[in-house]
């Protein structure tokens, strides 16, 4: 069999850049697309055939598929879950309509498998740990968009035989992450605030927990998934098992960055208090891997963050609804050097 060609959407983003790197190491030809709305050109790994453009542009998407795509790894999205309440139209356009341009093209071009990066946001505040067999009940437009795409992929498989694998990662952190987005990526936000000599901002008392996952616990599994026949048509949680409170995370980040932890508490926002998921299914199909301990992953990311330096954190300019907008997000969070 000749070289496989994989399309990676969101290739200039955090997870997309790592997935693309693993695919290239695995001998794939990688065509990567990104509109650079949340990613950085310097994240695109060497060897990727990079096409700047939006998945919302159907003509662009059709053109990208015209030269033969075997596998699709769809990671492009605006993943600011909390902000999604205030940017419904933007959220559904980017995260659902854009995805449908890709699903249509994948069906027309008979791609071998469509790997979709969903999120544990589809579960909502259900039972813990979150398991794939549970009935999803997303509580925000971001989670609803992800679940809509999951359901659509099932329908496309039924109707057209489009093969898919869905992953539901959670709280991934590591090198190449956008640390300058005030609305998401808490590890990156803390590192950016420390580099700006500002306190780390914590919504509520900081006892909310998340199972922060280093990127190496997630990206290689996604890239390798197409080699597993038993992953066909299935959905998997993926990531680390151990939940940590946001306060504990803040203390690890501060210690690793070599500063005293300074914390500014902001009013609590509406969010799921505890979130961690069960990874039995993904370990069964893809093999059990040692996960990277929090201190180790944070230290690798901190080295990278210090090298790239602080980033400006600008407010999102297209807020559609201001009602009940979380207070902390209105603050000027960066000194704006
Ligand atoms: N990082 C996490 O913790 C996490 C957890 C669960 C799910 N996910 C999902 O994984 C995927 C990757 O997330 P990430 O953390 O790497 O985010 P990211 O913002 O770093 O990467 C997303 C990339 O998509 C690009 N993009 C956005 N809209 C686009 C469009 N319309 N057309 C083309 N490119 C577009 C952005 O420029 C960015 O480079 C997303 O689908 C996200 O929902 C991430």
Short mmCIF file of C-alpha atoms and ligand atoms in Angstrom, two decimals:
data_model
loop_
_atom_site.label_atom_id
_atom_site.label_comp_id
_atom_site.label_asym_id
_atom_site.label_seq_id
_atom_site.Cartn_x
_atom_site.Cartn_y
_atom_site.Cartn_z
CA UNK A 1 0.00 0.00 0.00
CA UNK A 2 1.28 3.50 -0.83
CA UNK A 3 1.64 6.47 1.47
CA UNK A 4 -1.51 7.38 3.37
CA UNK A 5 -2.68 10.97 3.15
CA UNK A 6 -4.26 12.43 6.27
CA UNK A 7 -6.04 15.75 6.57
CA UNK A 8 -5.56 17.43 9.96
CA UNK A 9 -7.85 20.38 10.67
CA UNK A 10 -6.67 22.82 13.33
CA UNK A 11 -3.07 21.88 12.50
CA UNK A 12 -1.69 25.19 13.81
CA UNK A 13 -3.44 24.61 17.12
CA UNK A 14 -2.32 22.74 20.18
CA UNK A 15 -3.62 19.18 19.76
CA UNK A 16 -3.72 19.33 15.95
CA UNK A 17 -0.01 20.17 15.74
CA UNK A 18 0.92 17.22 17.95
CA UNK A 19 -1.37 14.79 16.09
CA UNK A 20 0.15 15.94 12.78
CA UNK A 21 3.67 15.40 14.13
CA UNK A 22 2.84 11.84 15.19
CA UNK A 23 1.26 11.11 11.80
CA UNK A 24 4.34 12.37 9.97
CA UNK A 25 6.54 10.15 12.16
CA UNK A 26 4.19 7.30 11.26
CA UNK A 27 4.90 7.84 7.56
CA UNK A 28 1.76 9.74 6.58
CA UNK A 29 1.59 12.58 4.13
CA UNK A 30 -0.21 15.29 6.09
CA UNK A 31 -2.30 18.05 4.59
CA UNK A 32 -3.07 20.56 7.34
CA UNK A 33 -5.64 23.32 7.42
CA UNK A 34 -6.14 26.14 9.89
CA UNK A 35 -7.54 29.66 9.72
CA UNK A 36 -5.07 30.80 12.43
CA UNK A 37 -7.93 32.20 14.54
CA UNK A 38 -6.60 30.42 17.62
CA UNK A 39 -3.42 28.75 16.38
CA UNK A 40 0.06 29.83 15.38
CA UNK A 41 1.93 29.19 12.17
CA UNK A 42 5.04 28.23 14.17
CA UNK A 43 3.10 25.28 15.65
CA UNK A 44 2.69 23.64 12.22
CA UNK A 45 5.18 20.77 12.18
CA UNK A 46 7.80 20.51 9.49
CA UNK A 47 6.65 18.36 6.60
CA UNK A 48 2.98 19.36 6.77
CA UNK A 49 1.48 20.56 3.52
CA UNK A 50 -0.17 23.61 5.12
CA UNK A 51 -3.24 25.30 3.60
CA UNK A 52 -4.45 28.41 5.39
CA UNK A 53 -8.26 28.63 5.31
CA UNK A 54 -11.47 28.05 7.21
CA UNK A 55 -13.49 24.86 7.48
CA UNK A 56 -16.52 27.16 7.23
CA UNK A 57 -15.56 27.86 3.59
CA UNK A 58 -17.06 24.98 1.65
CA UNK A 59 -15.22 25.81 -1.59
CA UNK A 60 -11.91 25.73 0.29
CA UNK A 61 -12.82 22.42 1.95
CA UNK A 62 -13.87 20.84 -1.37
CA UNK A 63 -10.60 21.98 -2.95
CA UNK A 64 -8.57 20.45 -0.09
CA UNK A 65 -10.21 17.06 -0.60
CA UNK A 66 -9.85 17.09 -4.38
CA UNK A 67 -6.35 15.64 -4.32
CA UNK A 68 -7.21 12.53 -2.34
CA UNK A 69 -7.54 12.24 1.43
CA UNK A 70 -7.50 8.82 3.13
CA UNK A 71 -8.13 9.89 6.73
CA UNK A 72 -9.57 12.99 8.37
CA UNK A 73 -8.46 14.13 11.83
CA UNK A 74 -10.86 16.91 12.68
CA UNK A 75 -9.54 19.11 15.50
CA UNK A 76 -10.41 22.63 14.32
CA UNK A 77 -12.86 24.32 16.70
CA UNK A 78 -13.18 27.29 18.99
CA UNK A 79 -13.02 25.41 22.25
CA UNK A 80 -13.90 28.11 24.79
CA UNK A 81 -16.60 26.15 26.60
CA UNK A 82 -17.59 28.78 29.17
CA UNK A 83 -17.67 31.56 26.57
CA UNK A 84 -19.89 29.51 24.24
CA UNK A 85 -23.05 30.71 26.11
CA UNK A 86 -22.30 34.23 24.89
CA UNK A 87 -21.30 33.39 21.29
CA UNK A 88 -23.96 30.89 20.20
CA UNK A 89 -23.98 31.75 16.49
CA UNK A 90 -20.19 31.79 16.28
CA UNK A 91 -19.99 28.52 18.22
CA UNK A 92 -22.47 26.61 16.07
CA UNK A 93 -21.11 28.06 12.81
CA UNK A 94 -17.53 27.10 13.59
CA UNK A 95 -18.09 23.89 15.51
CA UNK A 96 -21.13 22.40 13.74
CA UNK A 97 -21.52 23.94 10.25
CA UNK A 98 -17.78 23.87 9.60
CA UNK A 99 -17.71 20.23 10.69
CA UNK A 100 -20.53 19.44 8.27
CA UNK A 101 -18.52 20.78 5.33
CA UNK A 102 -15.89 18.20 6.30
CA UNK A 103 -18.38 15.35 6.80
CA UNK A 104 -19.95 16.04 3.40
CA UNK A 105 -16.55 16.07 1.74
CA UNK A 106 -15.51 12.90 3.57
CA UNK A 107 -18.65 11.11 2.33
CA UNK A 108 -18.24 12.33 -1.26
CA UNK A 109 -14.58 11.29 -1.30
CA UNK A 110 -15.05 7.95 0.50
CA UNK A 111 -12.41 8.64 3.16
CA UNK A 112 -11.40 5.57 5.16
CA UNK A 113 -12.06 7.02 8.59
CA UNK A 114 -13.10 10.32 10.14
CA UNK A 115 -11.48 10.86 13.54
CA UNK A 116 -13.37 13.51 15.46
CA UNK A 117 -12.20 15.28 18.60
CA UNK A 118 -15.26 15.79 20.74
CA UNK A 119 -15.04 16.57 24.48
CA UNK A 120 -16.21 15.40 27.89
CA UNK A 121 -18.39 18.54 27.71
CA UNK A 122 -20.98 16.26 26.06
CA UNK A 123 -21.63 14.53 29.42
CA UNK A 124 -22.76 17.59 31.37
CA UNK A 125 -22.84 17.33 35.16
CA UNK A 126 -23.68 13.64 35.26
CA UNK A 127 -22.39 10.79 37.36
CA UNK A 128 -18.66 10.41 37.98
CA UNK A 129 -16.54 9.02 36.51
CA UNK A 130 -17.96 9.82 33.09
CA UNK A 131 -18.28 6.67 30.99
CA UNK A 132 -18.87 6.33 27.27
CA UNK A 133 -22.09 4.33 27.83
CA UNK A 134 -23.79 7.20 29.68
CA UNK A 135 -26.52 9.22 28.05
CA UNK A 136 -24.91 12.57 27.12
CA UNK A 137 -26.56 15.68 28.48
CA UNK A 138 -24.40 18.66 27.48
CA UNK A 139 -25.07 21.87 29.40
CA UNK A 140 -23.54 24.51 27.17
CA UNK A 141 -23.49 25.36 23.44
CA UNK A 142 -19.92 24.03 23.06
CA UNK A 143 -20.91 20.59 24.41
CA UNK A 144 -24.15 20.63 22.41
CA UNK A 145 -22.17 21.37 19.22
CA UNK A 146 -19.77 18.50 19.92
CA UNK A 147 -22.62 16.10 20.58
CA UNK A 148 -24.42 17.23 17.41
CA UNK A 149 -21.36 16.30 15.35
CA UNK A 150 -21.08 12.93 17.14
CA UNK A 151 -24.71 12.15 16.29
CA UNK A 152 -24.25 13.28 12.72
CA UNK A 153 -21.27 10.97 12.28
CA UNK A 154 -23.42 8.06 13.46
CA UNK A 155 -26.07 8.96 10.88
CA UNK A 156 -23.44 9.30 8.15
CA UNK A 157 -22.05 5.86 9.02
CA UNK A 158 -25.54 4.32 8.86
CA UNK A 159 -26.44 6.00 5.60
CA UNK A 160 -23.14 6.12 3.71
CA UNK A 161 -20.79 3.76 5.52
CA UNK A 162 -18.52 6.64 6.61
CA UNK A 163 -16.27 5.09 9.24
CA UNK A 164 -15.49 7.19 12.30
CA UNK A 165 -13.84 7.21 15.71
CA UNK A 166 -14.80 9.84 18.29
CA UNK A 167 -12.51 10.96 21.13
CA UNK A 168 -13.63 12.85 24.20
CA UNK A 169 -10.50 14.40 25.77
CA UNK A 170 -10.51 16.68 28.80
CA UNK A 171 -8.30 19.50 30.11
CA UNK A 172 -5.28 18.77 27.98
CA UNK A 173 -2.19 20.94 28.49
CA UNK A 174 1.33 21.07 27.06
CA UNK A 175 3.66 22.71 24.58
CA UNK A 176 2.05 24.67 21.68
CA UNK A 177 -1.05 25.50 23.70
CA UNK A 178 -2.54 28.95 23.24
CA UNK A 179 -1.58 30.53 26.58
CA UNK A 180 -2.95 33.92 25.52
CA UNK A 181 -6.67 33.05 25.47
CA UNK A 182 -8.28 34.33 28.69
CA UNK A 183 -11.38 32.18 28.13
CA UNK A 184 -9.85 28.69 28.14
CA UNK A 185 -6.79 26.56 28.99
CA UNK A 186 -6.35 27.20 32.69
CA UNK A 187 -2.75 25.93 32.80
CA UNK A 188 -1.77 28.34 30.01
CA UNK A 189 -3.69 31.21 31.64
CA UNK A 190 -1.79 30.69 34.91
CA UNK A 191 1.59 30.56 33.15
CA UNK A 192 0.79 33.67 31.13
CA UNK A 193 -0.36 35.55 34.25
CA UNK A 194 2.82 34.59 36.10
CA UNK A 195 4.98 35.78 33.20
CA UNK A 196 3.06 39.09 33.27
CA UNK A 197 3.73 39.27 37.04
CA UNK A 198 0.01 39.09 37.77
CA UNK A 199 -1.91 36.93 40.25
CA UNK A 200 -3.47 33.72 38.94
CA UNK A 201 -7.23 34.25 38.62
CA UNK A 202 -9.43 31.48 40.01
CA UNK A 203 -13.21 31.35 39.60
CA UNK A 204 -14.84 30.59 42.96
CA UNK A 205 -12.91 28.94 45.78
CA UNK A 206 -10.75 26.78 43.49
CA UNK A 207 -11.94 23.45 44.88
CA UNK A 208 -13.44 22.44 41.53
CA UNK A 209 -11.51 19.45 40.15
CA UNK A 210 -10.34 18.38 36.70
CA UNK A 211 -8.12 15.49 35.56
CA UNK A 212 -5.49 17.60 33.78
CA UNK A 213 -3.94 15.54 30.97
CA UNK A 214 -0.53 16.07 29.42
CA UNK A 215 -0.63 16.18 25.61
CA UNK A 216 1.47 13.01 25.25
CA UNK A 217 -1.34 11.10 26.99
CA UNK A 218 -3.74 12.14 24.24
CA UNK A 219 -2.24 13.07 20.84
CA UNK A 220 -0.43 9.75 20.12
CA UNK A 221 -3.63 7.81 20.87
CA UNK A 222 -5.57 9.89 18.34
CA UNK A 223 -2.90 9.52 15.66
CA UNK A 224 -2.61 5.76 16.17
CA UNK A 225 -6.37 5.12 16.32
CA UNK A 226 -6.77 4.52 12.58
CA UNK A 227 -4.57 1.43 12.92
CA UNK A 228 -7.14 -0.20 15.20
CA UNK A 229 -10.01 -1.90 13.44
CA UNK A 230 -11.81 -2.28 16.78
CA UNK A 231 -11.98 1.55 17.10
CA UNK A 232 -14.29 1.69 14.11
CA UNK A 233 -17.60 3.42 14.85
CA UNK A 234 -16.74 3.87 18.53
CA UNK A 235 -16.37 6.67 21.07
CA UNK A 236 -13.57 6.88 23.63
CA UNK A 237 -12.68 9.00 26.60
CA UNK A 238 -8.97 9.74 26.54
CA UNK A 239 -6.57 11.36 29.02
CA UNK A 240 -5.32 11.16 32.58
CA UNK A 241 -7.21 9.55 35.46
CA UNK A 242 -6.34 11.65 38.51
CA UNK A 243 -8.43 14.73 39.34
CA UNK A 244 -6.73 17.76 40.95
CA UNK A 245 -8.31 20.90 42.32
CA UNK A 246 -7.67 24.17 40.52
CA UNK A 247 -5.93 25.45 43.70
CA UNK A 248 -3.55 22.48 43.68
CA UNK A 249 -2.86 23.12 39.99
CA UNK A 250 -2.11 26.78 40.74
CA UNK A 251 0.40 25.78 43.39
CA UNK A 252 2.17 23.28 41.08
CA UNK A 253 2.32 25.85 38.26
CA UNK A 254 3.68 28.57 40.56
CA UNK A 255 6.30 26.28 42.07
CA UNK A 256 7.41 25.08 38.63
CA UNK A 257 7.65 28.65 37.32
CA UNK A 258 9.71 29.53 40.42
CA UNK A 259 7.32 32.04 42.03
CA UNK A 260 5.20 32.26 45.19
CA UNK A 261 1.59 31.38 44.34
CA UNK A 262 -0.45 34.62 44.21
CA UNK A 263 -4.16 34.01 43.63
CA UNK A 264 -7.02 36.39 42.89
CA UNK A 265 -10.41 34.77 43.48
CA UNK A 266 -13.17 35.84 41.11
CA UNK A 267 -16.90 35.16 41.60
CA UNK A 268 -17.75 31.53 40.77
CA UNK A 269 -19.11 31.01 37.26
CA UNK A 270 -21.58 28.39 36.16
CA UNK A 271 -19.45 25.33 35.48
CA UNK A 272 -19.37 21.62 36.22
CA UNK A 273 -17.77 21.27 39.68
CA UNK A 274 -16.03 17.94 39.26
CA UNK A 275 -15.12 16.30 35.98
CA UNK A 276 -13.14 13.16 35.38
CA UNK A 277 -13.73 10.22 33.13
CA UNK A 278 -13.19 6.49 32.92
CA UNK A 279 -10.59 5.30 30.38
CA UNK A 280 -11.12 1.55 30.49
CA UNK A 281 -12.39 1.36 26.90
CA UNK A 282 -9.50 3.32 25.40
CA UNK A 283 -6.97 1.23 27.39
CA UNK A 284 -8.60 -1.97 26.11
CA UNK A 285 -8.49 -0.94 22.46
CA UNK A 286 -5.31 1.16 22.27
CA UNK A 287 -3.33 -0.38 25.13
CA UNK A 288 -2.62 0.93 28.61
CA UNK A 289 0.04 3.66 28.70
CA UNK A 290 1.80 5.23 31.66
CA UNK A 291 0.31 8.68 32.03
CA UNK A 292 2.63 11.64 32.61
CA UNK A 293 2.45 12.91 36.24
CA UNK A 294 1.15 16.47 36.66
CA UNK A 295 4.45 17.87 37.97
CA UNK A 296 6.38 16.37 35.02
CA UNK A 297 3.95 17.60 32.36
CA UNK A 298 3.74 21.08 33.91
CA UNK A 299 7.51 21.32 34.05
CA UNK A 300 7.85 20.42 30.34
CA UNK A 301 5.20 22.97 29.41
CA UNK A 302 6.74 25.65 31.66
CA UNK A 303 10.11 25.28 29.91
CA UNK A 304 8.42 25.83 26.57
CA UNK A 305 6.28 28.72 27.88
CA UNK A 306 9.36 30.53 29.24
CA UNK A 307 11.03 30.09 25.87
CA UNK A 308 8.12 31.53 23.84
CA UNK A 309 7.39 34.18 26.49
CA UNK A 310 4.15 35.83 27.63
CA UNK A 311 1.33 36.43 25.20
CA UNK A 312 -1.17 39.25 24.97
CA UNK A 313 -4.63 38.11 26.08
CA UNK A 314 -7.18 40.11 24.12
CA UNK A 315 -10.93 40.10 24.75
CA UNK A 316 -13.08 38.24 22.21
CA UNK A 317 -14.53 40.92 19.95
CA UNK A 318 -17.73 39.24 18.77
CA UNK A 319 -19.67 38.72 22.04
CA UNK A 320 -23.32 38.16 21.04
CA UNK A 321 -24.97 38.27 24.50
CA UNK A 322 -23.60 40.28 27.44
CA UNK A 323 -26.24 39.27 29.99
CA UNK A 324 -24.67 37.45 33.00
CA UNK A 325 -21.21 37.75 31.44
CA UNK A 326 -18.68 36.45 34.03
CA UNK A 327 -17.06 39.34 35.85
CA UNK A 328 -13.49 38.15 35.51
CA UNK A 329 -13.66 38.13 31.75
CA UNK A 330 -14.44 41.84 31.64
CA UNK A 331 -11.29 42.69 33.56
CA UNK A 332 -8.19 43.73 31.74
CA UNK A 333 -6.30 40.59 32.65
CA UNK A 334 -2.99 41.49 31.09
CA UNK A 335 -0.84 44.49 31.65
CA UNK A 336 -0.46 44.48 27.87
CA UNK A 337 3.24 45.02 27.67
N1 LIG B 1 -7.35 21.07 24.71
C1 LIG B 1 -8.29 20.43 25.38
O1 LIG B 1 -8.23 20.29 26.60
C2 LIG B 1 -9.44 19.81 24.65
C3 LIG B 1 -10.35 19.04 25.40
C4 LIG B 1 -11.44 18.47 24.73
C5 LIG B 1 -11.59 18.66 23.38
N2 LIG B 1 -10.70 19.41 22.70
C6 LIG B 1 -10.92 19.58 21.26
O2 LIG B 1 -9.71 19.33 20.59
C7 LIG B 1 -9.61 20.14 19.45
C8 LIG B 1 -8.31 20.91 19.48
O3 LIG B 1 -8.31 21.75 20.62
P1 LIG B 1 -7.03 22.59 21.05
O4 LIG B 1 -7.00 22.63 22.51
O5 LIG B 1 -5.86 22.08 20.30
O6 LIG B 1 -7.45 24.03 20.55
P2 LIG B 1 -6.62 25.07 19.65
O7 LIG B 1 -7.39 26.34 19.66
O8 LIG B 1 -5.21 25.13 20.08
O9 LIG B 1 -6.69 24.42 18.21
C9 LIG B 1 -7.80 24.59 17.36
C10 LIG B 1 -7.28 25.12 16.04
O10 LIG B 1 -8.40 25.22 15.15
C11 LIG B 1 -8.25 26.40 14.38
N3 LIG B 1 -9.58 26.81 13.93
C12 LIG B 1 -10.61 27.28 14.67
N4 LIG B 1 -11.66 27.53 13.89
C13 LIG B 1 -11.29 27.19 12.62
C14 LIG B 1 -11.95 27.24 11.36
N5 LIG B 1 -13.20 27.67 11.25
N6 LIG B 1 -11.27 26.82 10.27
C15 LIG B 1 -9.99 26.38 10.36
N7 LIG B 1 -9.30 26.34 11.52
C16 LIG B 1 -9.97 26.74 12.63
C17 LIG B 1 -7.62 27.41 15.33
O11 LIG B 1 -6.93 28.43 14.64
C18 LIG B 1 -6.68 26.52 16.13
O12 LIG B 1 -5.39 26.49 15.56
C19 LIG B 1 -10.86 21.02 19.45
O13 LIG B 1 -11.82 20.43 18.62
C20 LIG B 1 -11.31 20.98 20.87
O14 LIG B 1 -12.70 21.19 20.98
C21 LIG B 1 -9.63 19.99 23.31
#
